[in-house]
mmCIF file of C-alpha atoms in Angstrom:
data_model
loop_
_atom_site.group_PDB
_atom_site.id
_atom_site.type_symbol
_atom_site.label_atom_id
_atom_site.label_comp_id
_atom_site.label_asym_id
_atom_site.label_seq_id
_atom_site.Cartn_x
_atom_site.Cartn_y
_atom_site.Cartn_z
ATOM 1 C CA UNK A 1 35.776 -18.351 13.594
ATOM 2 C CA UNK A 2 35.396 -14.856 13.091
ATOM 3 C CA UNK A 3 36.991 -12.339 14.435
ATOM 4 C CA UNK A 4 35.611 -10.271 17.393
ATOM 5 C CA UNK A 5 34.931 -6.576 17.663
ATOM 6 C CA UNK A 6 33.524 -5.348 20.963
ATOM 7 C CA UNK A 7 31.550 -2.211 21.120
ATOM 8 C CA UNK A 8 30.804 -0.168 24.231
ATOM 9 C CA UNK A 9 27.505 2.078 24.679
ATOM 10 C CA UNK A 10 25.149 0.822 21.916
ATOM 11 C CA UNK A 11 22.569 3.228 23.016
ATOM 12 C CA UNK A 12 24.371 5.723 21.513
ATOM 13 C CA UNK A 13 24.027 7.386 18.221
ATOM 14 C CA UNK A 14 27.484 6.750 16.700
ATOM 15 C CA UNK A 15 27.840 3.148 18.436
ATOM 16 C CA UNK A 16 24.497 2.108 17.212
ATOM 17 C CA UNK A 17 25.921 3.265 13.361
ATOM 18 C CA UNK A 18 29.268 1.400 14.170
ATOM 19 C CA UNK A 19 27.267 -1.736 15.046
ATOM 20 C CA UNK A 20 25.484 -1.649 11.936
ATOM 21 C CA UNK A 21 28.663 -0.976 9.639
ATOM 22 C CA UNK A 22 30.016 -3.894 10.806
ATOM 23 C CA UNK A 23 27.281 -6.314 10.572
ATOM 24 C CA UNK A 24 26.719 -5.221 7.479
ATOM 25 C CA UNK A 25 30.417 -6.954 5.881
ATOM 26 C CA UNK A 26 29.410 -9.795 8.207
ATOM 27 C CA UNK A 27 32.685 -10.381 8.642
ATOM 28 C CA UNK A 28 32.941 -10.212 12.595
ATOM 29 C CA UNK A 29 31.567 -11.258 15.712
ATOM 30 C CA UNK A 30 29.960 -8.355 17.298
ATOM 31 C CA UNK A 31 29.383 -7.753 21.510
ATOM 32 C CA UNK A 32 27.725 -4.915 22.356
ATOM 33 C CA UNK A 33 27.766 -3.803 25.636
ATOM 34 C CA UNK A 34 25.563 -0.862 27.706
ATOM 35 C CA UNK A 35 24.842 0.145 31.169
ATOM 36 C CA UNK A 36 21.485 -0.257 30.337
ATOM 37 C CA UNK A 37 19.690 -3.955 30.021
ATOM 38 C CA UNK A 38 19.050 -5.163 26.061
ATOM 39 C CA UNK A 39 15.313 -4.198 26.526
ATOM 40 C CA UNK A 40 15.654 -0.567 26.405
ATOM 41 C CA UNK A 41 18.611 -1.020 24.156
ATOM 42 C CA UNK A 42 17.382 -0.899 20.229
ATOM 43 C CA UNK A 43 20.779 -1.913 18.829
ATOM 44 C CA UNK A 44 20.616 -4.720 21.270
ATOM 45 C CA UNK A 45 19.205 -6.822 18.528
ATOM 46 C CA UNK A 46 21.584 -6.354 15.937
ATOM 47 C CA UNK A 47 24.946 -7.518 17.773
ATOM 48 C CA UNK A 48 25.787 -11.419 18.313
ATOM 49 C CA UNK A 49 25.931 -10.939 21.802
ATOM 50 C CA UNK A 50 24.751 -8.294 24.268
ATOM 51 C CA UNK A 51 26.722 -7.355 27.958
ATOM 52 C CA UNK A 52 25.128 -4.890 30.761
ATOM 53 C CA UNK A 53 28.602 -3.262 31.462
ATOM 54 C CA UNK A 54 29.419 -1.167 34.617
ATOM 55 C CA UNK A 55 29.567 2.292 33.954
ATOM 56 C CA UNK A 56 32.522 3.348 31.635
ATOM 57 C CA UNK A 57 33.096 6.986 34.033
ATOM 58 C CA UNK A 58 32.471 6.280 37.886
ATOM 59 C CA UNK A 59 35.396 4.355 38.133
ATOM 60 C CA UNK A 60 38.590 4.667 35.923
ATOM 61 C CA UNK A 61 40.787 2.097 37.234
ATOM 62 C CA UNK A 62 38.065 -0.218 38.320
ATOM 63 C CA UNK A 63 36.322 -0.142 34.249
ATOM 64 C CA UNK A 64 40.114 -1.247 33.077
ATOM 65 C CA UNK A 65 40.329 -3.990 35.015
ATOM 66 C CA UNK A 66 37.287 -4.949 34.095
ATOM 67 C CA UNK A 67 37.414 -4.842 30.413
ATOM 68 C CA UNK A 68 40.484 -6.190 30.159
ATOM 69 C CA UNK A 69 39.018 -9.781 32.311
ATOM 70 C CA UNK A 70 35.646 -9.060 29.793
ATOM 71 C CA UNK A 71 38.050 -9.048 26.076
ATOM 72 C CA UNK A 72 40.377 -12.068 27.683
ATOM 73 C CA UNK A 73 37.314 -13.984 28.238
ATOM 74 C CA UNK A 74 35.785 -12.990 25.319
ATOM 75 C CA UNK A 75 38.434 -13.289 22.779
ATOM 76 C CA UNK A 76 37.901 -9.465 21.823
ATOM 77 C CA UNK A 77 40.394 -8.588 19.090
ATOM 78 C CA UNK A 78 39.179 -4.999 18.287
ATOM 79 C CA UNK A 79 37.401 -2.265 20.477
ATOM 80 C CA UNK A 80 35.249 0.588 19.459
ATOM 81 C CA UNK A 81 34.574 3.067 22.375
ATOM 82 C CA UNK A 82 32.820 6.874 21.884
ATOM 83 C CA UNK A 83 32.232 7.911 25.335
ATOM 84 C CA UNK A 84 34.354 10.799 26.074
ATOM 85 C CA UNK A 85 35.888 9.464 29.155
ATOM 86 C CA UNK A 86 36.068 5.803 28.183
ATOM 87 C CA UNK A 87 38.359 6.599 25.204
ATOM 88 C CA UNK A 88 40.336 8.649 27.234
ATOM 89 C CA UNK A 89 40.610 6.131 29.896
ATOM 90 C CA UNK A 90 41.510 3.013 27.098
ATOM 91 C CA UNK A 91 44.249 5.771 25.900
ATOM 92 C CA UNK A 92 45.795 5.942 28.819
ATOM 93 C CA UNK A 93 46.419 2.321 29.391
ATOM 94 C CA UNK A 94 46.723 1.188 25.557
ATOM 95 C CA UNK A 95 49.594 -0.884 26.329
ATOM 96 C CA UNK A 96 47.742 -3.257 28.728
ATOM 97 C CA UNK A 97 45.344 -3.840 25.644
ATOM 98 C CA UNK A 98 48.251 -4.175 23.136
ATOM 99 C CA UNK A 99 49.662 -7.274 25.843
ATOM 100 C CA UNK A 100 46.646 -8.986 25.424
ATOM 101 C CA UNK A 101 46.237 -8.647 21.882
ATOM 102 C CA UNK A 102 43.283 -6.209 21.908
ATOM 103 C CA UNK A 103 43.748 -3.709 18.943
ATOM 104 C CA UNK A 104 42.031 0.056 20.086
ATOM 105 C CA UNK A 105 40.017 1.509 17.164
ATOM 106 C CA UNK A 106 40.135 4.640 18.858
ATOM 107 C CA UNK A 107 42.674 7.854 17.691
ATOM 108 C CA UNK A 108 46.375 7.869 19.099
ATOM 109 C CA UNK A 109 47.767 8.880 22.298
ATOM 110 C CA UNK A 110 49.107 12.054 22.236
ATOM 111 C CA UNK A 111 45.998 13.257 20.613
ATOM 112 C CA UNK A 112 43.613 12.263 22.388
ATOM 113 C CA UNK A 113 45.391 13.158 25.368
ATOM 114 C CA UNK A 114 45.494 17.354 23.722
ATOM 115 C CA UNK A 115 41.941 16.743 22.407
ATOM 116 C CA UNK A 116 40.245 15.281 25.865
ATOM 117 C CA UNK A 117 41.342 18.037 28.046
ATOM 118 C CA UNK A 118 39.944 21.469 26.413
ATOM 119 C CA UNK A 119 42.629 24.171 28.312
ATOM 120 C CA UNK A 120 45.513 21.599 26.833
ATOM 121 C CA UNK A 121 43.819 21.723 23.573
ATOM 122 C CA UNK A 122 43.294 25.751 23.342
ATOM 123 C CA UNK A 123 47.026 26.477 24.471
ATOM 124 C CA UNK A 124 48.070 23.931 21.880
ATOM 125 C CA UNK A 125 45.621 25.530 19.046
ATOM 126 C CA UNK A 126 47.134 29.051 19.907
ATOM 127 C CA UNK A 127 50.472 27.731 19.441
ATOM 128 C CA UNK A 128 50.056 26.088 16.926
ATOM 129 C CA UNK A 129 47.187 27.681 14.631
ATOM 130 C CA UNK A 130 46.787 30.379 16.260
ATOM 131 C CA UNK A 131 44.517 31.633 12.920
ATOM 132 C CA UNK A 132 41.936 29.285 13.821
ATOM 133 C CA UNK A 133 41.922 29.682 17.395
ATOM 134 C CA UNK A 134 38.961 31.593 19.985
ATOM 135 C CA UNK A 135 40.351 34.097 22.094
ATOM 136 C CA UNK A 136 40.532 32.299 25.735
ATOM 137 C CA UNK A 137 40.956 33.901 28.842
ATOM 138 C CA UNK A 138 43.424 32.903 31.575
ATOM 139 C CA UNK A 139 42.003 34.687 34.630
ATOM 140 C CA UNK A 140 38.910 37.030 34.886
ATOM 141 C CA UNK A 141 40.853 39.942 35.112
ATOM 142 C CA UNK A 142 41.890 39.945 31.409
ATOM 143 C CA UNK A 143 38.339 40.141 30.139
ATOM 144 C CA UNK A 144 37.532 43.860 29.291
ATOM 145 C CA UNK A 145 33.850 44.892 28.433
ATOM 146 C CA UNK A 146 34.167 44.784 24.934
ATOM 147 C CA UNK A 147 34.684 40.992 25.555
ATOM 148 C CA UNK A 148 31.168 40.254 26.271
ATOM 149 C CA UNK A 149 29.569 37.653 25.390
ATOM 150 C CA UNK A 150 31.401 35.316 26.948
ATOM 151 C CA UNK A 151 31.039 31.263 26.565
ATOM 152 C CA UNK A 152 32.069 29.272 29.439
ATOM 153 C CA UNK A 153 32.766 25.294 28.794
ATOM 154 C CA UNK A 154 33.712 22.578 31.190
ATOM 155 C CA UNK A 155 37.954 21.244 30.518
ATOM 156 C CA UNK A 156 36.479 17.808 30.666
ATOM 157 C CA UNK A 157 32.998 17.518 29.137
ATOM 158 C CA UNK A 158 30.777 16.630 26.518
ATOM 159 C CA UNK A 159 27.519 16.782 25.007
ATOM 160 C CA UNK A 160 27.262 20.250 25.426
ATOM 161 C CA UNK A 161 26.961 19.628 29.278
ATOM 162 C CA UNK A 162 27.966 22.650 31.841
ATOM 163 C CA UNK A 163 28.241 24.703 29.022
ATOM 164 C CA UNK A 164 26.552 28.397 29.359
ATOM 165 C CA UNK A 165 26.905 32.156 27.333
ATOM 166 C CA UNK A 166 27.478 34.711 29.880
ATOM 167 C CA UNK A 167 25.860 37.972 28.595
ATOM 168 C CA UNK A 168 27.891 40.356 30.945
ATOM 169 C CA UNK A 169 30.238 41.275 33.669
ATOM 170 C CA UNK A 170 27.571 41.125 36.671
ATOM 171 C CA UNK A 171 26.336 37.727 34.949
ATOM 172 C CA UNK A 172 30.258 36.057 35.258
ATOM 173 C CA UNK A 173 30.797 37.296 38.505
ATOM 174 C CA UNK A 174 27.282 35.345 39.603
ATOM 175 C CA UNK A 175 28.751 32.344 37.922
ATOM 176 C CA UNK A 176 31.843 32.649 39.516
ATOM 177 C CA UNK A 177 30.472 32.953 42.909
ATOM 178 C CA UNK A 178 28.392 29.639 42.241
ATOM 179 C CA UNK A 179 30.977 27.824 40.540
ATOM 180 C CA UNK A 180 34.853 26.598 40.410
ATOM 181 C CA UNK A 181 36.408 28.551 37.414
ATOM 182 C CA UNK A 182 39.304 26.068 37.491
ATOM 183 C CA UNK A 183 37.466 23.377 36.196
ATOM 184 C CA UNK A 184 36.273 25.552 33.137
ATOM 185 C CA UNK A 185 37.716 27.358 29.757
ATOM 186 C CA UNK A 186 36.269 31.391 29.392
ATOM 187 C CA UNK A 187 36.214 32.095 25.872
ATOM 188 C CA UNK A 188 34.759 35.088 23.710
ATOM 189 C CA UNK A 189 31.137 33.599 22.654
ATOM 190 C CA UNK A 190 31.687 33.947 18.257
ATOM 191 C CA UNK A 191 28.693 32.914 16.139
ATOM 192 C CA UNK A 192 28.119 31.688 12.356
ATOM 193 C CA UNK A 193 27.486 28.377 10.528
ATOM 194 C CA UNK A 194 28.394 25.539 12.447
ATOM 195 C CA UNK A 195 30.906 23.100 10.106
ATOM 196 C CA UNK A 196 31.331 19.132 11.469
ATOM 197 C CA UNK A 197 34.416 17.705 9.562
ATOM 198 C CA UNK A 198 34.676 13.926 10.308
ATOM 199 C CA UNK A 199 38.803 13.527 9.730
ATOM 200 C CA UNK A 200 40.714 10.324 9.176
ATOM 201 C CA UNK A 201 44.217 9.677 8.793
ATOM 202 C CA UNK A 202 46.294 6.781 8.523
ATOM 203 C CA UNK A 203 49.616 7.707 10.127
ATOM 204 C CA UNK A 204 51.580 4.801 8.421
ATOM 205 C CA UNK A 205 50.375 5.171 4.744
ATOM 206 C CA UNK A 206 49.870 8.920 5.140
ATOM 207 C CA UNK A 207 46.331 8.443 3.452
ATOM 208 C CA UNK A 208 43.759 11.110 4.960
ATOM 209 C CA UNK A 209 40.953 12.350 4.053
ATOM 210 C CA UNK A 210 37.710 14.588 5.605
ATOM 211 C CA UNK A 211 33.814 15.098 5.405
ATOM 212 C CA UNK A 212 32.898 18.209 6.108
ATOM 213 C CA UNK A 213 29.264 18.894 6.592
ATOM 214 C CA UNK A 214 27.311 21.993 7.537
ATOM 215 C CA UNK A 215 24.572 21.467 10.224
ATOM 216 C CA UNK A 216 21.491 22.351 9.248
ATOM 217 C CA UNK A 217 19.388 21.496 12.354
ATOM 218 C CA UNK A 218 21.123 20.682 15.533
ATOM 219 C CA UNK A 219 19.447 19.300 18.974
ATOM 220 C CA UNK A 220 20.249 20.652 22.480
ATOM 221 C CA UNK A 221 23.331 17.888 22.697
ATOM 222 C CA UNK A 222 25.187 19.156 19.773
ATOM 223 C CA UNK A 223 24.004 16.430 17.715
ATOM 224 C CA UNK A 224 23.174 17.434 13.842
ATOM 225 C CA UNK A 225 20.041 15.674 12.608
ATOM 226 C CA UNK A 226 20.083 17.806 9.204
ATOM 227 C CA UNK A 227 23.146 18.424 7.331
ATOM 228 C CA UNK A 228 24.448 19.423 3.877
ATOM 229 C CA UNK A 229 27.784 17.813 2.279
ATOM 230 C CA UNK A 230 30.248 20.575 1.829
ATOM 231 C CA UNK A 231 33.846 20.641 0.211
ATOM 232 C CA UNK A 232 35.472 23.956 1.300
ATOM 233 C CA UNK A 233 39.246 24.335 -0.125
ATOM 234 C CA UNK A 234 40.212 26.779 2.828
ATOM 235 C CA UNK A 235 38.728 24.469 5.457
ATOM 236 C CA UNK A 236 40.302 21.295 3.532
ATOM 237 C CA UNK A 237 43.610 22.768 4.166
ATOM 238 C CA UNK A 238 42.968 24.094 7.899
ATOM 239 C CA UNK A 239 42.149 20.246 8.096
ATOM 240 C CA UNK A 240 44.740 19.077 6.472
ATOM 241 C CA UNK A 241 47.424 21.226 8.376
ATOM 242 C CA UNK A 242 45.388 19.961 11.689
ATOM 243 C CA UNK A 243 45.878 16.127 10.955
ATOM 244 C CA UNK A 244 49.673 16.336 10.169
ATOM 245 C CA UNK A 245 50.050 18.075 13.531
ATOM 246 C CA UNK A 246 48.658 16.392 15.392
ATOM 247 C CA UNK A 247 49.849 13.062 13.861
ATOM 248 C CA UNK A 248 46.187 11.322 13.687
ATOM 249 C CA UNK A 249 46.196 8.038 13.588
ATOM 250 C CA UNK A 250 42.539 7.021 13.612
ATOM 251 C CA UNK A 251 39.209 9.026 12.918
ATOM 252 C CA UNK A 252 37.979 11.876 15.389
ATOM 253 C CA UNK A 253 35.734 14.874 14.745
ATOM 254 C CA UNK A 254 36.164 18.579 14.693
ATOM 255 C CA UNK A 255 33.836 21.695 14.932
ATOM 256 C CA UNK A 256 34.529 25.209 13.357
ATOM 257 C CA UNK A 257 32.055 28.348 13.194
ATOM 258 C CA UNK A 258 32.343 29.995 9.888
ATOM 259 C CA UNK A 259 31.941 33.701 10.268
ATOM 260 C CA UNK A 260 32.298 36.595 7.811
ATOM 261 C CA UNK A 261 35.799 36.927 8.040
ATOM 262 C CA UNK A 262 37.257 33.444 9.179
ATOM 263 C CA UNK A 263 37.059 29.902 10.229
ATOM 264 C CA UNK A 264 37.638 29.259 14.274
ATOM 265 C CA UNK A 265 37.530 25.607 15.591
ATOM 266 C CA UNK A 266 35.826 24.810 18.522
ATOM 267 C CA UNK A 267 36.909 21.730 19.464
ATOM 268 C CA UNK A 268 38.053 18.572 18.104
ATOM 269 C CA UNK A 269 36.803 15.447 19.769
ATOM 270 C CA UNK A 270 39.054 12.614 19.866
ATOM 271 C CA UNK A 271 36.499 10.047 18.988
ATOM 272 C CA UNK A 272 33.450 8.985 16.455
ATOM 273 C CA UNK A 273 31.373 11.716 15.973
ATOM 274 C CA UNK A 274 27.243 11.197 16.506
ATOM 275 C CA UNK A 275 27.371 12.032 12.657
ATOM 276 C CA UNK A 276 29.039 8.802 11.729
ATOM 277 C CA UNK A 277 26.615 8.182 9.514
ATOM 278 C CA UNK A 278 26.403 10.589 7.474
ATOM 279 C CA UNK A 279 30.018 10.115 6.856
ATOM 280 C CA UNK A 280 29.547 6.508 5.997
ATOM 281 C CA UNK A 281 26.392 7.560 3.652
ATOM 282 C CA UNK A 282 28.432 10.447 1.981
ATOM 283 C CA UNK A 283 30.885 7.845 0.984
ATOM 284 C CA UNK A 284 33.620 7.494 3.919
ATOM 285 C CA UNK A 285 33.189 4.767 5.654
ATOM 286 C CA UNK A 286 35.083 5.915 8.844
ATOM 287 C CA UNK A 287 34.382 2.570 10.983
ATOM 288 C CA UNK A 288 36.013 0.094 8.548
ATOM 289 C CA UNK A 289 38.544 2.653 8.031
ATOM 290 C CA UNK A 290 39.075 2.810 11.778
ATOM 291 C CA UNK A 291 39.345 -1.241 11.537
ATOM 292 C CA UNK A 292 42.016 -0.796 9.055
ATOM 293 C CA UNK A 293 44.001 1.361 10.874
ATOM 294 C CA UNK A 294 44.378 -0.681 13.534
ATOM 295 C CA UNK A 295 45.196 -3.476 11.954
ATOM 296 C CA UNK A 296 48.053 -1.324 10.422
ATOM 297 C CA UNK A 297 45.984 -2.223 6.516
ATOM 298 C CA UNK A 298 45.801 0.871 3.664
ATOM 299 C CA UNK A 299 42.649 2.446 3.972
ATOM 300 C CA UNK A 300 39.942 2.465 1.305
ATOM 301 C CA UNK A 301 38.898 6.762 1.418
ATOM 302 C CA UNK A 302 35.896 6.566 -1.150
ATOM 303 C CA UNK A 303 34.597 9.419 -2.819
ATOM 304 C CA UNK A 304 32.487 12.045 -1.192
ATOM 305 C CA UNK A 305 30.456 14.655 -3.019
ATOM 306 C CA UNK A 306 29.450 17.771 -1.874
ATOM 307 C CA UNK A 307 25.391 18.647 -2.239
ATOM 308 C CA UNK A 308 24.014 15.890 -0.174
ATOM 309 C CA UNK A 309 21.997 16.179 1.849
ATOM 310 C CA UNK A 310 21.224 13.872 5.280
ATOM 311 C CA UNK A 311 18.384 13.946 8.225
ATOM 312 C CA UNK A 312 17.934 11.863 11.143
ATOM 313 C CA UNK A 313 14.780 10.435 12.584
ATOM 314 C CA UNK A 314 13.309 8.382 15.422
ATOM 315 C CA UNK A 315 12.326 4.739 14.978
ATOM 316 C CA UNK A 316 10.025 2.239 16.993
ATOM 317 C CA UNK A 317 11.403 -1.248 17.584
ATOM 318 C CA UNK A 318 9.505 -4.378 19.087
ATOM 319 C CA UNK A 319 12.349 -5.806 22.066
ATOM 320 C CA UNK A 320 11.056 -8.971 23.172
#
């Protein structure tokens, strides 16, 4: 019998490309599971079996209890999450998964734990790379006119969602009348070219590697549906320095704006990136390196050249 691999939100862009990594080996049994029914859910067809699943956010505690009953039940082996809060939430309790014998293909503790929570992840950039980091602001009263713009980001968030460039002083103290500024980061808004690096690093064999890809065209969500395969030696080793810190076990994604003089990260997300593809494509296949990982194997990098280029686009299928 094969082994099985469950995999949460298949309506997603990077689950959807998980699903089809692994049913491409055909060398697991794949569940996919969404909040919404198979008939709205494309990737629906392409798993052995699907599950409706209770949502992954509106109730922490209650989601881990359920899982847990779902992969006993089930069998489940090996998980694949990429909703923000879901891999968060598995983090947290990894050792009830480990007691069952469910194996996490999702980045380690500690780093998630920074990465999730963007005020622990800026103080922990501007200790340690403080090159790289965006000038944040602790209270309103340290933000002086020449500050302006300003780019204000939920701590816990995603997708680009809360997210807003304040222009001026009269514009932030609007927001701040309409809004708690505790449950935000204030940084200085920077522009330039907007860098995706997918990373992966085996914490056992020390193997890493990274796919660094400039976006070309990017949708409202953050997601790149046009990018060009880059190797950048200065970026390589701000990576490189990035994954030995923080210890990465597992594959997440970062962000960096390039500007004229520097590179500054935006944010690393401690999870599959909706550019998992083009990663896989490029010649890193991050999901079956993810499997690997976990399963405490050596992990087979590939070779990635720069000077590809990758788009997205929309496809019709027939769910009957």
């Amino acid at each position: 019998m094969k082994p099985v691999v469950l995999v949460t939100a298949v309506g997603t862009v990077a689950a959807s490309h998980i699903v089809l990594e692994l049913k491409k080996i055909n060398e697991y049994y794949i569940i996919g599971a969404d909040i919404n029914p198979a008939n709205q859910i494309a990737t629906s067809a392409d798993v052995d079996e699907f599950h409706v699943f209770p949502s992954a956010i509106s109730d922490l505690e209650g989601y881990i209890d359920y899982v847990i009953d779902f992969c006993r039940n089930k069998k489940v082996e090996y998980y694949f999450a990429i909703i923000d809060e879901e891999v968060a939430n598995l983090s947290a309790h990894r050792s009830i998964f480990e007691k069952n014998g469910i194996k996490l293909c999702i980045a380690n503790d500690s780093l998630v734990e920074i990465c999730h929570y963007k005020d622990k992840f800026n103080r922990w950039i501007a200790d340690n790379m403080p090159q790289i980091a965006i000038k944040t602001f602790s209270s309103v009263d340290e933000i002086a006119d020449s500050d302006y713009p300003l780019f204000v980001k939920p701590i816990e968030g995603r997708a680009s969602i809360g997210c807003k460039m304040i222009s001026d002083k009269n514009e932030l103290i609007q927001y701040a009348n309409e809004n708690d500024l505790s449950n935000v980061i204030i940084q200085q808004c920077i522009s330039g070219e907007i860098i995706t690096i997918d990373l992966v690093r085996n914490s056992m064999t020390k193997q890493m590697t990274q796919v660094q890809r400039v976006e070309l065209l990017r949708n409202s969500s953050g997601c790149g549906i046009a990018v060009e395969i880059i190797n950048d030696e200065t970026l390589s080793g701000i990576c490189n320095d990035l994954m030995k810190l923080m210890d990465l076990n597992g594959v997440v994604n970062a962000e960096f704006f390039k500007t004229e003089n520097a590179y500054k990260i935006i944010e690393v997300n401690p999870r599959f990136s909706a550019g998992t593809s083009f990663s896989c494509m490029a010649g890193c296949n991050t999901v079956l390196n993810a499997l690997r990982i976990a399963q405490n194997k050596d992990c087979e990098l590939g070779d990635v050249a720069p000077g590809q280029h990758f788009a997205k686009r929309y496809e019709t299928y027939r769910l009957d």
